[in-house]
Every structure is written in structure tokens, then in C-alpha cells.
mmCIF file with all atom_site columns, C-alpha atoms in Angstrom:
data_model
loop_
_atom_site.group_PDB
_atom_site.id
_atom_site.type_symbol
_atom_site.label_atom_id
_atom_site.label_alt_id
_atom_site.label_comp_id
_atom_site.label_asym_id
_atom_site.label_entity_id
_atom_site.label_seq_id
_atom_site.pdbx_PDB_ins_code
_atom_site.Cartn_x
_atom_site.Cartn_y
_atom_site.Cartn_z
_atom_site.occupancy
_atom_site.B_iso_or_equiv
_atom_site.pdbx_formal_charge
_atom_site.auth_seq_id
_atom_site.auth_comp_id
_atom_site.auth_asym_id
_atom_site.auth_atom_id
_atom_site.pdbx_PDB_model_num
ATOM 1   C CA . UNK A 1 1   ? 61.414 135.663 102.635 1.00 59.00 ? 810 UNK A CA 1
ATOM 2   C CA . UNK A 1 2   ? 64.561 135.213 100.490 1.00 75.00 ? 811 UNK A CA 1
ATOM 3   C CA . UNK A 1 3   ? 67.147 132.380 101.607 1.00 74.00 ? 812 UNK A CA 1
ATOM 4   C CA . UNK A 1 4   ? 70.376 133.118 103.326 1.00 84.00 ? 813 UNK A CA 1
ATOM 5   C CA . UNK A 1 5   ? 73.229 133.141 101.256 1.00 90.00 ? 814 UNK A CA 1
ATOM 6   C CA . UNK A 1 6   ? 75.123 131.094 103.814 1.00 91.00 ? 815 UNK A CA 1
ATOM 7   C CA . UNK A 1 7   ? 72.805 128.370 103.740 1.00 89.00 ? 816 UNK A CA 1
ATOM 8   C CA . UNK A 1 8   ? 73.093 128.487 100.018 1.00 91.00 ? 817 UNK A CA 1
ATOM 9   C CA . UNK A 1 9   ? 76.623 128.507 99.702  1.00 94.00 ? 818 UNK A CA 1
ATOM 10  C CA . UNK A 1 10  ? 76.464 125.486 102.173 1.00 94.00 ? 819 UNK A CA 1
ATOM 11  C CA . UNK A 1 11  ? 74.166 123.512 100.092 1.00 94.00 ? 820 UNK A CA 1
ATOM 12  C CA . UNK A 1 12  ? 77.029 124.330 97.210  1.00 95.00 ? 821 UNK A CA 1
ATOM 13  C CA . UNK A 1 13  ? 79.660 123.047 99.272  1.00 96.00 ? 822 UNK A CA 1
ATOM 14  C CA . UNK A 1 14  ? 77.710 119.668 100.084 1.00 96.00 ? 823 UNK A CA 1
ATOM 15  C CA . UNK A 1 15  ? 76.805 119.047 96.644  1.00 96.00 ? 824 UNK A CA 1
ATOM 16  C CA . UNK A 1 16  ? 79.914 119.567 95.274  1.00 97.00 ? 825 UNK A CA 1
ATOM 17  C CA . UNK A 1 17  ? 81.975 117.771 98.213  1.00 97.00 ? 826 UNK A CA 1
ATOM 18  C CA . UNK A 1 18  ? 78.998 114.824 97.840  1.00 96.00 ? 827 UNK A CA 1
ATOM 19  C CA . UNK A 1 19  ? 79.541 114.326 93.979  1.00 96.00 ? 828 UNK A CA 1
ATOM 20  C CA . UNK A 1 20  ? 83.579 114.833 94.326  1.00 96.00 ? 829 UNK A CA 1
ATOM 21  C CA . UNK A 1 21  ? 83.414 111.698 96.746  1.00 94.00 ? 830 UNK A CA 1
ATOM 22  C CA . UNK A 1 22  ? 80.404 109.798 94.500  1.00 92.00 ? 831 UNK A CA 1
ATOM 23  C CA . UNK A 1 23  ? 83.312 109.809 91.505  1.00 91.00 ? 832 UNK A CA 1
ATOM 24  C CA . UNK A 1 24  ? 85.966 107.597 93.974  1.00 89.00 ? 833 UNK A CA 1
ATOM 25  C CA . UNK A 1 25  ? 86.340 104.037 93.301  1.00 86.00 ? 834 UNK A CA 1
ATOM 26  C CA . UNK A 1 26  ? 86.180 103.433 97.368  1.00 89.00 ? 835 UNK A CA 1
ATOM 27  C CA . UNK A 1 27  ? 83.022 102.387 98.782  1.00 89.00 ? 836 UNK A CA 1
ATOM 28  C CA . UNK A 1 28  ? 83.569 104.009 101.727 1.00 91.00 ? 837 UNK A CA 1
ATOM 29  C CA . UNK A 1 29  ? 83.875 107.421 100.160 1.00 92.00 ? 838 UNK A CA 1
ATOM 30  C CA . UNK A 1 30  ? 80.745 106.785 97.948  1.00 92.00 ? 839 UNK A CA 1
ATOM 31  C CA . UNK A 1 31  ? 79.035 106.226 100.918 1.00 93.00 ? 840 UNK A CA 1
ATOM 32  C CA . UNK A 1 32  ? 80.169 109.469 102.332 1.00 94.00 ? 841 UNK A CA 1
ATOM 33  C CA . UNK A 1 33  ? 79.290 110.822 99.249  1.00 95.00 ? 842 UNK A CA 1
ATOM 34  C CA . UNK A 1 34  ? 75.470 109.671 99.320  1.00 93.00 ? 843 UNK A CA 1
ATOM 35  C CA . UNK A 1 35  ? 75.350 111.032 102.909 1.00 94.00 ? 844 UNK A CA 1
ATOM 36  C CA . UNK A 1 36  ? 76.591 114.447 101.525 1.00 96.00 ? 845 UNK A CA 1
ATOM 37  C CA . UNK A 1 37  ? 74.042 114.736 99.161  1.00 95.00 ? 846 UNK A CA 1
ATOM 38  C CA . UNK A 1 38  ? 71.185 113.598 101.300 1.00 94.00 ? 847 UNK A CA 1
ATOM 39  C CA . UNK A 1 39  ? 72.056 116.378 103.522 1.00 95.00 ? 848 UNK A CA 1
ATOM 40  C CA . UNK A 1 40  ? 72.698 119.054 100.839 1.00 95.00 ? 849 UNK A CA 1
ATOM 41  C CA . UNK A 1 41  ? 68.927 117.709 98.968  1.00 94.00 ? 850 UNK A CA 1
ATOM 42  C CA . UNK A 1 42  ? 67.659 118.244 103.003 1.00 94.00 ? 851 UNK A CA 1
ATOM 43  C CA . UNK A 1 43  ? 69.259 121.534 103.250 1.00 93.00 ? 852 UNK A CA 1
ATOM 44  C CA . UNK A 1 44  ? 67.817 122.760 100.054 1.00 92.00 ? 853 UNK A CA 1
ATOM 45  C CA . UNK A 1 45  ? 64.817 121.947 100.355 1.00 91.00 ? 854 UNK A CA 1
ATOM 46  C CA . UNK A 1 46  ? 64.660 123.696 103.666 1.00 88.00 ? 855 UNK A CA 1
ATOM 47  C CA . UNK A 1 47  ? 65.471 126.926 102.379 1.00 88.00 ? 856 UNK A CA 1
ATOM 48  C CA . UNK A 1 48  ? 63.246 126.811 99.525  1.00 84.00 ? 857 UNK A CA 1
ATOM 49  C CA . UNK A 1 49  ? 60.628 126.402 102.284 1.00 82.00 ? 858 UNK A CA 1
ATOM 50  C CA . UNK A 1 50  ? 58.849 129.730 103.563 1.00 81.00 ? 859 UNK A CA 1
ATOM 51  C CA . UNK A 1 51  ? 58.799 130.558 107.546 1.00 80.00 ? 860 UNK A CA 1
ATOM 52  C CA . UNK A 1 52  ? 55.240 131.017 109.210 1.00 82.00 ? 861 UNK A CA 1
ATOM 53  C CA . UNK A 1 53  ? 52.621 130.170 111.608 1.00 82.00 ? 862 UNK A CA 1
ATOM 54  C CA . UNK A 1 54  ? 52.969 126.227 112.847 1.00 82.00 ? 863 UNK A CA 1
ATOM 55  C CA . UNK A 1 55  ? 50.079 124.413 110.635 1.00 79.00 ? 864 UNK A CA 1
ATOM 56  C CA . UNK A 1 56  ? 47.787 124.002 113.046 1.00 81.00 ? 865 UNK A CA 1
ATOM 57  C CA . UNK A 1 57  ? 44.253 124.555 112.797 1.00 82.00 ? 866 UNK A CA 1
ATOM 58  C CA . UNK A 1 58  ? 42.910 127.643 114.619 1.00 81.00 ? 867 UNK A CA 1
ATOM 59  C CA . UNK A 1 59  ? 46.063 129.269 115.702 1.00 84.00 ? 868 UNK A CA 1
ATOM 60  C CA . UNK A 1 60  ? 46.344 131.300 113.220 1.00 83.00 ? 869 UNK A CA 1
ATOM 61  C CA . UNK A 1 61  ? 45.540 132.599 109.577 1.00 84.00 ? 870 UNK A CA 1
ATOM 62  C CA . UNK A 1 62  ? 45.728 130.329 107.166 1.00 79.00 ? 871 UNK A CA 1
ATOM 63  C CA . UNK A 1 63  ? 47.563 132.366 104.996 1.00 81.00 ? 872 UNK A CA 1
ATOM 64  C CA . UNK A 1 64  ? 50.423 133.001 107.174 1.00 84.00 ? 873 UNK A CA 1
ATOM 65  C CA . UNK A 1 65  ? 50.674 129.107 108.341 1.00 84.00 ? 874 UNK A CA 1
ATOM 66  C CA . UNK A 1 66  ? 53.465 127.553 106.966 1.00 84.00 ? 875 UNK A CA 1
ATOM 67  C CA . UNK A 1 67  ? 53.201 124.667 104.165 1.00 84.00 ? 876 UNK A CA 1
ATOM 68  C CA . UNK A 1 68  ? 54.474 121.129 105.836 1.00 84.00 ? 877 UNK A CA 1
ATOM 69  C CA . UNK A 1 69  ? 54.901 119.739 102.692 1.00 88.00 ? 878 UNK A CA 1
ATOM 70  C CA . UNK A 1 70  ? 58.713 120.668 102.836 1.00 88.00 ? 879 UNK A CA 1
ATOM 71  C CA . UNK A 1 71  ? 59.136 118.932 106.120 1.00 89.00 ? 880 UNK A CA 1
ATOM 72  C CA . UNK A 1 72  ? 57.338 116.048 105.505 1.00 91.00 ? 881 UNK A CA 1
ATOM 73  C CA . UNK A 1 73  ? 59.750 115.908 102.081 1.00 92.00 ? 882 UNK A CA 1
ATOM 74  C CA . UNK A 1 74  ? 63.078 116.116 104.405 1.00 93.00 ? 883 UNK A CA 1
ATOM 75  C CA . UNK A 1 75  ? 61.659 113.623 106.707 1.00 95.00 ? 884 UNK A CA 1
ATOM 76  C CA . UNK A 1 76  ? 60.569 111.060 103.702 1.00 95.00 ? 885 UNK A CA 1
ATOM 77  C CA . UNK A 1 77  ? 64.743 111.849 102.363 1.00 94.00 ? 886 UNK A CA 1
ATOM 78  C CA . UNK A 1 78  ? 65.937 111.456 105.785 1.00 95.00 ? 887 UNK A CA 1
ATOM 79  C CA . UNK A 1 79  ? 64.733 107.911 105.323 1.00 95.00 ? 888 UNK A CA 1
ATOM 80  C CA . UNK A 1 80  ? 65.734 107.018 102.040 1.00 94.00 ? 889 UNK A CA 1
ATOM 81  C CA . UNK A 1 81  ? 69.238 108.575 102.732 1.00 93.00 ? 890 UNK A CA 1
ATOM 82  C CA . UNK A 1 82  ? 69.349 106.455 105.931 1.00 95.00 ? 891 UNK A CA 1
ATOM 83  C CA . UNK A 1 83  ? 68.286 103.193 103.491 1.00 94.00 ? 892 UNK A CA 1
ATOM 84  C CA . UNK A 1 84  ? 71.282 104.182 101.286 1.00 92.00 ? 893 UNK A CA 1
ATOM 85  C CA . UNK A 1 85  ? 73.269 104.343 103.983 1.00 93.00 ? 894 UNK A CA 1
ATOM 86  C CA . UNK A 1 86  ? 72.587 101.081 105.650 1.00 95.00 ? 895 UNK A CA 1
ATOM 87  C CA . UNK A 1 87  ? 72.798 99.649  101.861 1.00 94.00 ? 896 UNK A CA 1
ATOM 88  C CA . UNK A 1 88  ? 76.286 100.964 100.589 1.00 91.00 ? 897 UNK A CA 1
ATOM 89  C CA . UNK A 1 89  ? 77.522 100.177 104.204 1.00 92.00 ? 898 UNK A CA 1
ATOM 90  C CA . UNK A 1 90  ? 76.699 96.391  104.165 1.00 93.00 ? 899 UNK A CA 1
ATOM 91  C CA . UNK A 1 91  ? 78.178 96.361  100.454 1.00 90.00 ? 900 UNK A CA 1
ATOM 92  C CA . UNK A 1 92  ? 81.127 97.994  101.467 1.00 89.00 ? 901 UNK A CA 1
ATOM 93  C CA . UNK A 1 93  ? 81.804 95.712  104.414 1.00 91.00 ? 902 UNK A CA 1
ATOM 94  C CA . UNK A 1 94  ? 80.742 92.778  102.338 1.00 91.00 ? 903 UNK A CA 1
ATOM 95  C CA . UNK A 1 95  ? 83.718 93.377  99.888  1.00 88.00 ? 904 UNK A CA 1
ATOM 96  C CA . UNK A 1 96  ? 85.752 94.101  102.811 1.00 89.00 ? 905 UNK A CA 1
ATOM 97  C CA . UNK A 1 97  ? 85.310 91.000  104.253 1.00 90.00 ? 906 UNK A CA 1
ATOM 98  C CA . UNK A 1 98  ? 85.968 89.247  101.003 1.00 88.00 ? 907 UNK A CA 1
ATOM 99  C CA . UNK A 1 99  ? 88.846 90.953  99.189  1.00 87.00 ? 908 UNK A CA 1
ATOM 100 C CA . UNK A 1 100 ? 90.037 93.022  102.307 1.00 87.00 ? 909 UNK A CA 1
ATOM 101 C CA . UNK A 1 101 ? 89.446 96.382  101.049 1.00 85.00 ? 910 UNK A CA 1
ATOM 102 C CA . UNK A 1 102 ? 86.160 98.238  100.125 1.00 82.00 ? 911 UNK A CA 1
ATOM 103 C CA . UNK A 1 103 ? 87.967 99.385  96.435  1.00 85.00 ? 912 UNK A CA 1
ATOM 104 C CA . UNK A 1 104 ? 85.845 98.746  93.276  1.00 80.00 ? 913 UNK A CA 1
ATOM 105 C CA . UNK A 1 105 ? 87.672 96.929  90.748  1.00 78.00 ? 914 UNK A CA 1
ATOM 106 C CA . UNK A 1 106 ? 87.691 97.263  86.847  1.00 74.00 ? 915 UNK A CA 1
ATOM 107 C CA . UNK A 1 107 ? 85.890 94.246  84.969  1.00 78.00 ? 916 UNK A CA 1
ATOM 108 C CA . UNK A 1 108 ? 87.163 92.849  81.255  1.00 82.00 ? 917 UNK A CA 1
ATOM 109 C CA . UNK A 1 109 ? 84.191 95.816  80.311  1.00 84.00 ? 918 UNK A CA 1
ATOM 110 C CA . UNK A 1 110 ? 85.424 98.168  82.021  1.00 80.00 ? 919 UNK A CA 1
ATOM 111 C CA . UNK A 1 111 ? 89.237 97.894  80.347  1.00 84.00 ? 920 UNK A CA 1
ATOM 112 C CA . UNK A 1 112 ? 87.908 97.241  76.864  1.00 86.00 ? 921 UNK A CA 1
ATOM 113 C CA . UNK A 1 113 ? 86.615 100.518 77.113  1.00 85.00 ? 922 UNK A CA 1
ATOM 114 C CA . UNK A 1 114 ? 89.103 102.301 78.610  1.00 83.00 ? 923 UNK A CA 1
ATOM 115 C CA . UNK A 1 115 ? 91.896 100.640 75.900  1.00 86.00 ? 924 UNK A CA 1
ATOM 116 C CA . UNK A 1 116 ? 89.682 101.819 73.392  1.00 86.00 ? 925 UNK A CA 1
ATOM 117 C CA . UNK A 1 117 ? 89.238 105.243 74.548  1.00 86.00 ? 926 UNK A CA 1
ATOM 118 C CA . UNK A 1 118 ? 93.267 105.685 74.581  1.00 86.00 ? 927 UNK A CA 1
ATOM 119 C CA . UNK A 1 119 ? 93.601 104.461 71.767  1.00 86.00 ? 928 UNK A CA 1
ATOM 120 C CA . UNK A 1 120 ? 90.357 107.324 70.293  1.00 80.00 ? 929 UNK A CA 1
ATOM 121 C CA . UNK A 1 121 ? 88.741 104.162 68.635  1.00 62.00 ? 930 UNK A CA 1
ATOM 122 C CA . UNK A 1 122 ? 85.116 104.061 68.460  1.00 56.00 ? 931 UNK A CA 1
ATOM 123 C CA . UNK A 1 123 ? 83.425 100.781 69.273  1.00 53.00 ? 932 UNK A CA 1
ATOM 124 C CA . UNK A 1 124 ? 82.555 97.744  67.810  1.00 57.00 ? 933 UNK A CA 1
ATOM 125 C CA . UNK A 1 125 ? 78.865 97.910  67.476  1.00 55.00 ? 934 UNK A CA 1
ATOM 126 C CA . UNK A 1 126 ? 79.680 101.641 65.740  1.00 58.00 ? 935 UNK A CA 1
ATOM 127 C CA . UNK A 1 127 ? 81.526 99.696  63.117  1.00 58.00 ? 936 UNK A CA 1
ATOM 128 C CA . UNK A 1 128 ? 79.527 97.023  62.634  1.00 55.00 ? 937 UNK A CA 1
ATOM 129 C CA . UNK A 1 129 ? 76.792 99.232  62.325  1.00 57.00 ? 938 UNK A CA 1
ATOM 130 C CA . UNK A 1 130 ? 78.432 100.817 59.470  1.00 58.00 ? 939 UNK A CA 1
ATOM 131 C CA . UNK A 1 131 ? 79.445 98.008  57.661  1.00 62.00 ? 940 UNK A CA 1
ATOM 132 C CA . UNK A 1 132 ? 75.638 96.767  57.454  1.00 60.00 ? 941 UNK A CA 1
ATOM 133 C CA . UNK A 1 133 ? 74.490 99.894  56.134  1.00 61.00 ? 942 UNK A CA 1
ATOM 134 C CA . UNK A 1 134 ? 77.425 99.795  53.252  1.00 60.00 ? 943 UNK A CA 1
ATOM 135 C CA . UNK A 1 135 ? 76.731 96.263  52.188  1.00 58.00 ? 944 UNK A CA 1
ATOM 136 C CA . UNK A 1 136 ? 72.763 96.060  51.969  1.00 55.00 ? 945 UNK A CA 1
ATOM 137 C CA . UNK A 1 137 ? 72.049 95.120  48.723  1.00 55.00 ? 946 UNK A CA 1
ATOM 138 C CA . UNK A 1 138 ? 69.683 97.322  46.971  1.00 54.00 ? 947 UNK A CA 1
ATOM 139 C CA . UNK A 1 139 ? 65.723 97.518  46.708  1.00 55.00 ? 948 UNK A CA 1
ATOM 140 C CA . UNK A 1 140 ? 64.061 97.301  43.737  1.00 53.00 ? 949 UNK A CA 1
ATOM 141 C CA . UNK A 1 141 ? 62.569 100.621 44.565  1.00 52.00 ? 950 UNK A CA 1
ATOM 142 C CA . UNK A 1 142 ? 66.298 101.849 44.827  1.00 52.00 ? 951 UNK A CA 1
ATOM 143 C CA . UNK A 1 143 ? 67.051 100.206 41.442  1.00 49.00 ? 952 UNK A CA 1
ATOM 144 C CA . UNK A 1 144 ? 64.631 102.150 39.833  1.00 47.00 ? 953 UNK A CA 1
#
């Protein structure tokens, strides 16, 4: 059985809409993002799966039952995604409460690298790295 091209195009839609909102600096829309791709990861997985007999023992074939594993995999994401969720949610309300919006902000790190990037530097342990490797002095195996 070969999937439907809706449901792929679907699972398309959520993983791109999932990582578009993953790339925000809100918390709220990373969350929405996470949720996104939980249900996209579901929603692939189901159509990978093959339709058949219900796994039960005696009802049918065995060759025409269907595998559970693929259900048993949703149900397992289902939970982490719901973990996730319940995660990035307290976080988000957490810096809610404290700076009164959910927005992640830039640390000292965070502009360092971003100054340095404008200004198409590379960074300090690059040099640094190069100036060790120009000022060892030589071997005696080198001197030879």
C-alpha cells in the first residue's frame, strides 16, 4: 500500500510550519513549534505504517496482520511530545512571570558573536590557535 500524497504533503506542511516557529525567539511559538513536529513525526510514522488484519492472535493470517510497532511508536511520541509540552510551557510562563514576556533574550555570548559575524571576523580561539602553531620553537628532529 503506497501513502497518500495528501497525508504526505501534510506531514511537509507540519514540519516545515514546526521548524519555521522552532527558529522564533518567543517561547510561546517554540512551543507551538515542538507541538508541530510531534504531530508531523506522529503523522509520518503513520503512513509509513502498512494497513491489515488487527494483531490479534487467531483472527487472522499472520501475514496479513498488521505490525503494532508503529502504534506503539506514536503512542510512546505522544508522550514525550506531551512532556515537551508541559516543559516549554512552565518555562515559558516562568519567564513570563519574571520579565513579563515569554521573549528569549541575547546574553554577552550571544552579541560577541553576532558583532563578530558583522564584522566577518573569525574568533578568538581561531587566532590564538594560529599564533601557537607560528611561534613553537623547533624540534631537534625539525632542526635536522
Amino acid at each position: 500500500m503506497r501513502p497518500s500524497v495528501v497525508l504526505l504533503i501534510a506531514v511537509g506542511v507540519l514540519f516545515a510550519a514546526g521548524t519555521t516557529l522552532l527558529l522564533e525567539r518567543t517561547l510561546t511559538r517554540v512551543l507551538l513549534g515542538v507541538m508541530l513536529l510531534g504531530n508531523g513525526a506522529n503523522l509520518l510514522v503513520l503512513t509509513a505504517a502498512e494497513a491489515g488484519a488487527p494483531p490479534i492472535v487467531g483472527t487472522a493470517d499472520p501475514s496479513e496482520m498488521t505490525d503494532p510497532l508503529p502504534q506503539a511508536m506514536i503512542l510512546t511520541a505522544i508522550v514525550i511530545t506531551l512532556g515537551m509540552t508541559a516543559f516549554l510551557l512552565a518555562v515559558a510562563y516562568r519567564s513570563w512571570r519574571l520579565s513579563g514576556h515569554d521573549e528569549v533574550q541575547d546574553d554577552a555570548e550571544d552579541r560577541r558573536v553576532r558583532e563578530l559575524a558583522e564584522r566577518d571576523e573569525g574568533s578568538d580561539a581561531e587566532e590564538a590557535d594560529a599564533e601557537e602553531t607560528d611561534s613553537e620553537p623547533e624540534t631537534e628532529g625539525a632542526r635536522r
